[in-house]
PDB file of C-alpha atoms in Angstrom:
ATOM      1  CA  UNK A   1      -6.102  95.710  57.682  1.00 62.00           C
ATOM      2  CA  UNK A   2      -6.005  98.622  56.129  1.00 81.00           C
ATOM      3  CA  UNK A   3      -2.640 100.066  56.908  1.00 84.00           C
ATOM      4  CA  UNK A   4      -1.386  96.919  55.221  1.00 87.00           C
ATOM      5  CA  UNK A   5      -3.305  98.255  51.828  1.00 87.00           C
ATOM      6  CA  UNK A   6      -2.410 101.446  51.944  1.00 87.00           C
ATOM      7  CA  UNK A   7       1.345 100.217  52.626  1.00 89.00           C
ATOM      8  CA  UNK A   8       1.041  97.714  49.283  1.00 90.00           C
ATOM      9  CA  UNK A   9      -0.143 100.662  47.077  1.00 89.00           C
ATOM     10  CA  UNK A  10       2.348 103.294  48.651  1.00 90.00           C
ATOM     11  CA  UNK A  11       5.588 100.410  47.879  1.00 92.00           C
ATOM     12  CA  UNK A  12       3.961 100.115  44.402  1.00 92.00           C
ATOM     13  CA  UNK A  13       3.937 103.576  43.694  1.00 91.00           C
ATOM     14  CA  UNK A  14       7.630 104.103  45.369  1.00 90.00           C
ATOM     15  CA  UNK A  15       8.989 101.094  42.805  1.00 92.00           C
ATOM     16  CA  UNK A  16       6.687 102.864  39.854  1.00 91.00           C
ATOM     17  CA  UNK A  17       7.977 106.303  40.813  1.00 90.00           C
ATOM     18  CA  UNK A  18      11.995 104.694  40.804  1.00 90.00           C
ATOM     19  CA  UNK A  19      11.420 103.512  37.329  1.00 92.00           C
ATOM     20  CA  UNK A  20       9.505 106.498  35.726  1.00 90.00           C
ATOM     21  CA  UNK A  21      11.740 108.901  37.534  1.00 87.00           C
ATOM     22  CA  UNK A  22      15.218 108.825  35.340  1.00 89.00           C
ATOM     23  CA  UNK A  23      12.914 109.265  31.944  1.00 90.00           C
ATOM     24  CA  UNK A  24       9.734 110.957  32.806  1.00 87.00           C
ATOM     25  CA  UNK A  25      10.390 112.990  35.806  1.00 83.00           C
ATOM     26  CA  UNK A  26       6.834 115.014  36.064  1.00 84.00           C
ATOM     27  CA  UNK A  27       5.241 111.645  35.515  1.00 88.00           C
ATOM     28  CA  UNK A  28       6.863 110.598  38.400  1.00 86.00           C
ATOM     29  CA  UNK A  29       5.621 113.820  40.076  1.00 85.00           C
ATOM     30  CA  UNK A  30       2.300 112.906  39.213  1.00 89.00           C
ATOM     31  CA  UNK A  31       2.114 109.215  40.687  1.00 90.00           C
ATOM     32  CA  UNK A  32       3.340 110.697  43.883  1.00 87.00           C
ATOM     33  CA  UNK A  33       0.328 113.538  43.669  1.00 87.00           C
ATOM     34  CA  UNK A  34      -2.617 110.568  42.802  1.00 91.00           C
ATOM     35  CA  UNK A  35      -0.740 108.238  45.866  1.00 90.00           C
ATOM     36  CA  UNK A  36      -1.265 111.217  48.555  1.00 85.00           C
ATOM     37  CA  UNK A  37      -4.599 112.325  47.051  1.00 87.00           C
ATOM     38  CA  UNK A  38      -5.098 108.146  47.206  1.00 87.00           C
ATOM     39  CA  UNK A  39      -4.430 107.816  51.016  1.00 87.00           C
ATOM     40  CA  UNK A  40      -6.499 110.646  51.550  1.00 83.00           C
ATOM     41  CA  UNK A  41      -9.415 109.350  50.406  1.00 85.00           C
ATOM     42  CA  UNK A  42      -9.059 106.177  51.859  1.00 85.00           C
ATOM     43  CA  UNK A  43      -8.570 107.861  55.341  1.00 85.00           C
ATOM     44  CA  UNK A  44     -11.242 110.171  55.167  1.00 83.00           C
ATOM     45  CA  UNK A  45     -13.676 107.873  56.657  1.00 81.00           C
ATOM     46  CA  UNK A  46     -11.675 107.146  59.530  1.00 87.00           C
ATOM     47  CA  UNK A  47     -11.192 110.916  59.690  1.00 83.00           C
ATOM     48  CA  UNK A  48     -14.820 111.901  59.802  1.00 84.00           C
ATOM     49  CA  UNK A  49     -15.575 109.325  62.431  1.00 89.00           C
ATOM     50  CA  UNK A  50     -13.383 110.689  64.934  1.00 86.00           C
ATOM     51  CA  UNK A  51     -14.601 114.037  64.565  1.00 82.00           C
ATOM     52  CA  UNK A  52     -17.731 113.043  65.228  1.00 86.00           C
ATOM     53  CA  UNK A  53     -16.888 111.070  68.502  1.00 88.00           C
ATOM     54  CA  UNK A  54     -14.951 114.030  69.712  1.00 82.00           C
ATOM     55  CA  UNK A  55     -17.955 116.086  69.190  1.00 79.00           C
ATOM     56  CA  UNK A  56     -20.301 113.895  70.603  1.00 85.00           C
ATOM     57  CA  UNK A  57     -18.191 113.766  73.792  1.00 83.00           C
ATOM     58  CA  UNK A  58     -17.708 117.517  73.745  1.00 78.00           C
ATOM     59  CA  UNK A  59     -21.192 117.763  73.500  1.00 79.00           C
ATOM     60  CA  UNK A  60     -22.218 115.476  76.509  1.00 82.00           C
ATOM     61  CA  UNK A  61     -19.945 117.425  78.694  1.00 79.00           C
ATOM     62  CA  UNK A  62     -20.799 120.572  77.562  1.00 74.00           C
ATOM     63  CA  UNK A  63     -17.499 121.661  76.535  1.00 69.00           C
ATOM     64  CA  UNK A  64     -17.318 124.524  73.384  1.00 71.00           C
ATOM     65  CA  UNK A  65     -17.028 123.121  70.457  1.00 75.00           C
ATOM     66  CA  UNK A  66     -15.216 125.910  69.283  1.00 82.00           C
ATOM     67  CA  UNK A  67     -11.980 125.657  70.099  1.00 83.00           C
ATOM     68  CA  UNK A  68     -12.397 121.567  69.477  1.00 81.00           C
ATOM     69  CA  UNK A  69     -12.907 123.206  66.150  1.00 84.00           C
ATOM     70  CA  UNK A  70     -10.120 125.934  65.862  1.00 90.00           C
ATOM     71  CA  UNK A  71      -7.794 122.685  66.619  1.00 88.00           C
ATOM     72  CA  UNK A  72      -9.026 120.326  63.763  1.00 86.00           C
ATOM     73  CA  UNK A  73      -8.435 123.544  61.641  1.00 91.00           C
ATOM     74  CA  UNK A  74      -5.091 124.061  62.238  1.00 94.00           C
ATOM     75  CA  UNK A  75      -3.886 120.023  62.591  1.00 91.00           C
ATOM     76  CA  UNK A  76      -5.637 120.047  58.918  1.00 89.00           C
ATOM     77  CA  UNK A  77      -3.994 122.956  57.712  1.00 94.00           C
ATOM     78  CA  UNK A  78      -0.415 121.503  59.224  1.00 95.00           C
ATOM     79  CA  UNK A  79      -0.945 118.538  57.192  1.00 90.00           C
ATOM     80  CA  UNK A  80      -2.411 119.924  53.674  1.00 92.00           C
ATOM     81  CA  UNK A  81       1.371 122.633  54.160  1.00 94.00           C
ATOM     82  CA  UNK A  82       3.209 118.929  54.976  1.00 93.00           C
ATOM     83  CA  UNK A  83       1.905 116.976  52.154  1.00 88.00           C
ATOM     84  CA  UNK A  84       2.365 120.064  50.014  1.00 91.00           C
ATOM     85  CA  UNK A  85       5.696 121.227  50.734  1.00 93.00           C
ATOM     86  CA  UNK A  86       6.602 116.833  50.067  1.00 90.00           C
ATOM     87  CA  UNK A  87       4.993 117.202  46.975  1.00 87.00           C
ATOM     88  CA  UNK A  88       7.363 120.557  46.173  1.00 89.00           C
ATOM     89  CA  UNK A  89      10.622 118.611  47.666  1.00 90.00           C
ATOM     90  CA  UNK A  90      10.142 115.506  45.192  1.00 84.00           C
ATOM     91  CA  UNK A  91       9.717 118.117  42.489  1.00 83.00           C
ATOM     92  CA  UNK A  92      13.161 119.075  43.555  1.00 86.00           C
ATOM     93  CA  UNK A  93      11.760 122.941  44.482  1.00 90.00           C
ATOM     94  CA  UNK A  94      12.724 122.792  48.118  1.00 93.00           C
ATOM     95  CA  UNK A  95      13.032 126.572  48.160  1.00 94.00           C
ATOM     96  CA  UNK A  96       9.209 126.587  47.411  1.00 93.00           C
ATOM     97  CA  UNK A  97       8.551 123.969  50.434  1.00 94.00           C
ATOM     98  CA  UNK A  98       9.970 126.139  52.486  1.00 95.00           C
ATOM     99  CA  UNK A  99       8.562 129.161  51.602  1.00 95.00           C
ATOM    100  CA  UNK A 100       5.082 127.138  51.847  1.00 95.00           C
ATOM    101  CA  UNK A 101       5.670 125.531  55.125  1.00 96.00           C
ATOM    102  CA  UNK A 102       6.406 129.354  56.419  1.00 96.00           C
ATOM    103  CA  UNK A 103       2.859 130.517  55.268  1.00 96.00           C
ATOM    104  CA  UNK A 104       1.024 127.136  56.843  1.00 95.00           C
ATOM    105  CA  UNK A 105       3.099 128.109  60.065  1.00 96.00           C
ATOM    106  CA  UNK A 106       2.022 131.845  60.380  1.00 97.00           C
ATOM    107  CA  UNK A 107      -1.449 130.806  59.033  1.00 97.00           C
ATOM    108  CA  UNK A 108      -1.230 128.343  62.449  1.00 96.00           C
ATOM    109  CA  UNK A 109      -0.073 131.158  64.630  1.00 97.00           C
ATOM    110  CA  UNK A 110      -3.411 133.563  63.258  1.00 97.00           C
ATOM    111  CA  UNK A 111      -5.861 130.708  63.271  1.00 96.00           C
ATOM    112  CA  UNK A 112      -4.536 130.081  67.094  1.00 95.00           C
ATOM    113  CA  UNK A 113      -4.964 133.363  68.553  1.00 96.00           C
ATOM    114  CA  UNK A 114      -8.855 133.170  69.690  1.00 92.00           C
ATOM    115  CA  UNK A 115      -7.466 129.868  71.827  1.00 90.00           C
ATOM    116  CA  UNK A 116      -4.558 132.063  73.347  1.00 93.00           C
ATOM    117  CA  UNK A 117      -7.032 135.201  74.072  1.00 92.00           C
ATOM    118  CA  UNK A 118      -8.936 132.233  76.248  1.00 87.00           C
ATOM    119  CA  UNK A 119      -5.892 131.143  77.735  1.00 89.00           C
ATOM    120  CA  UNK A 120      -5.162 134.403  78.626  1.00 93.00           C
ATOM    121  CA  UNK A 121      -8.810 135.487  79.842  1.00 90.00           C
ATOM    122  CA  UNK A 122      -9.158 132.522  82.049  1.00 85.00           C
ATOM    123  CA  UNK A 123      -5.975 133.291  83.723  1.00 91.00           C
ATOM    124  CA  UNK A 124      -6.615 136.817  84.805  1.00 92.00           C
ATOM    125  CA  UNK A 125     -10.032 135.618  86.178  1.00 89.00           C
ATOM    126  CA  UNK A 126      -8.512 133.080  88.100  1.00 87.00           C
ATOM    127  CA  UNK A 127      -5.971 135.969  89.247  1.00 81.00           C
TER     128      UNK A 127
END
C-alpha cells in the first residue's frame, strides 16, 4: 500500500526532524521541505490519473471542461498556500503563513469569478 510508505518515510522524517531540531534548526527545516516535495512526487501519479478520468467523463457528457479546469486550479493553488504556509509555521514565521494563506485565499476568490459570472448567468436565464 502506498499510504503505508508514505506513512514510514513521513514517521522517519518526524523522529529525524526531533533530533536535528534542538542543534540544527534549518536542517530540520530542510528535511521537512524534501518530505513534502517527497509525497508530492509520489502522489503525482495518482494525481494525473484522476484528472484524466474526470476529463474523460466530462468529455463523454459533453460538459465544459472549463470550469472542471478553473476547479483543479484553485484546489491546487489551496494546497501549494497549505503546504507553504506549514513549511513557514515549522520555521517558526507564522506571521508569514498567514500573510501567505491571505494571498492563496484572494488569489481563490479572482481565479473563481468566471464560475460565479456562470452561476449568475444561468440564473437570470432561468428567471
Amino acid at each position: 500500500m502506498d499510504i503505508a510508505r508514505i506513512s514510514v518515510v513521513a514517521v522517519i522524517t518526524v523522529l529525524l526532524i526531533a533530533v536535528i531540531k534542538p542543534n540544527k534548526k534549518e536542517f530540520a527545516i530542510t528535511l521537512s521541505i524534501i518530505f513534502g516535495i517527497f509525497s508530492f512526487w509520489f502522489v503525482f501519479s495518482y494525481l494525473k490519473t484522476i484528472i484524466e478520468t474526470i476529463n474523460f467523463v466530462l468529455e463523454k457528457i459533453n460538459l465544459d471542461v472549463t470550469i472542471f479546469s478553473i476547479i483543479i486550479k484553485i484546489i491546487f493553488v489551496a494546497y501549494i498556500c497549505e503546504f507553504a504556509s506549514n513549511i513557514c509555521r515549522d520555521a517558526g514565521e507564522v506571521s508569514i503563513a498567514t500573510k501567505l494563506e491571505l494571498c492563496g485565499k484572494i488569489i481563490i476568490v479572482y481565479m473563481s469569478l468566471p464560475i460565479v459570472e456562470a452561476v449568475i448567468n444561468l440564473l437570470i436565464s432561468v428567471l
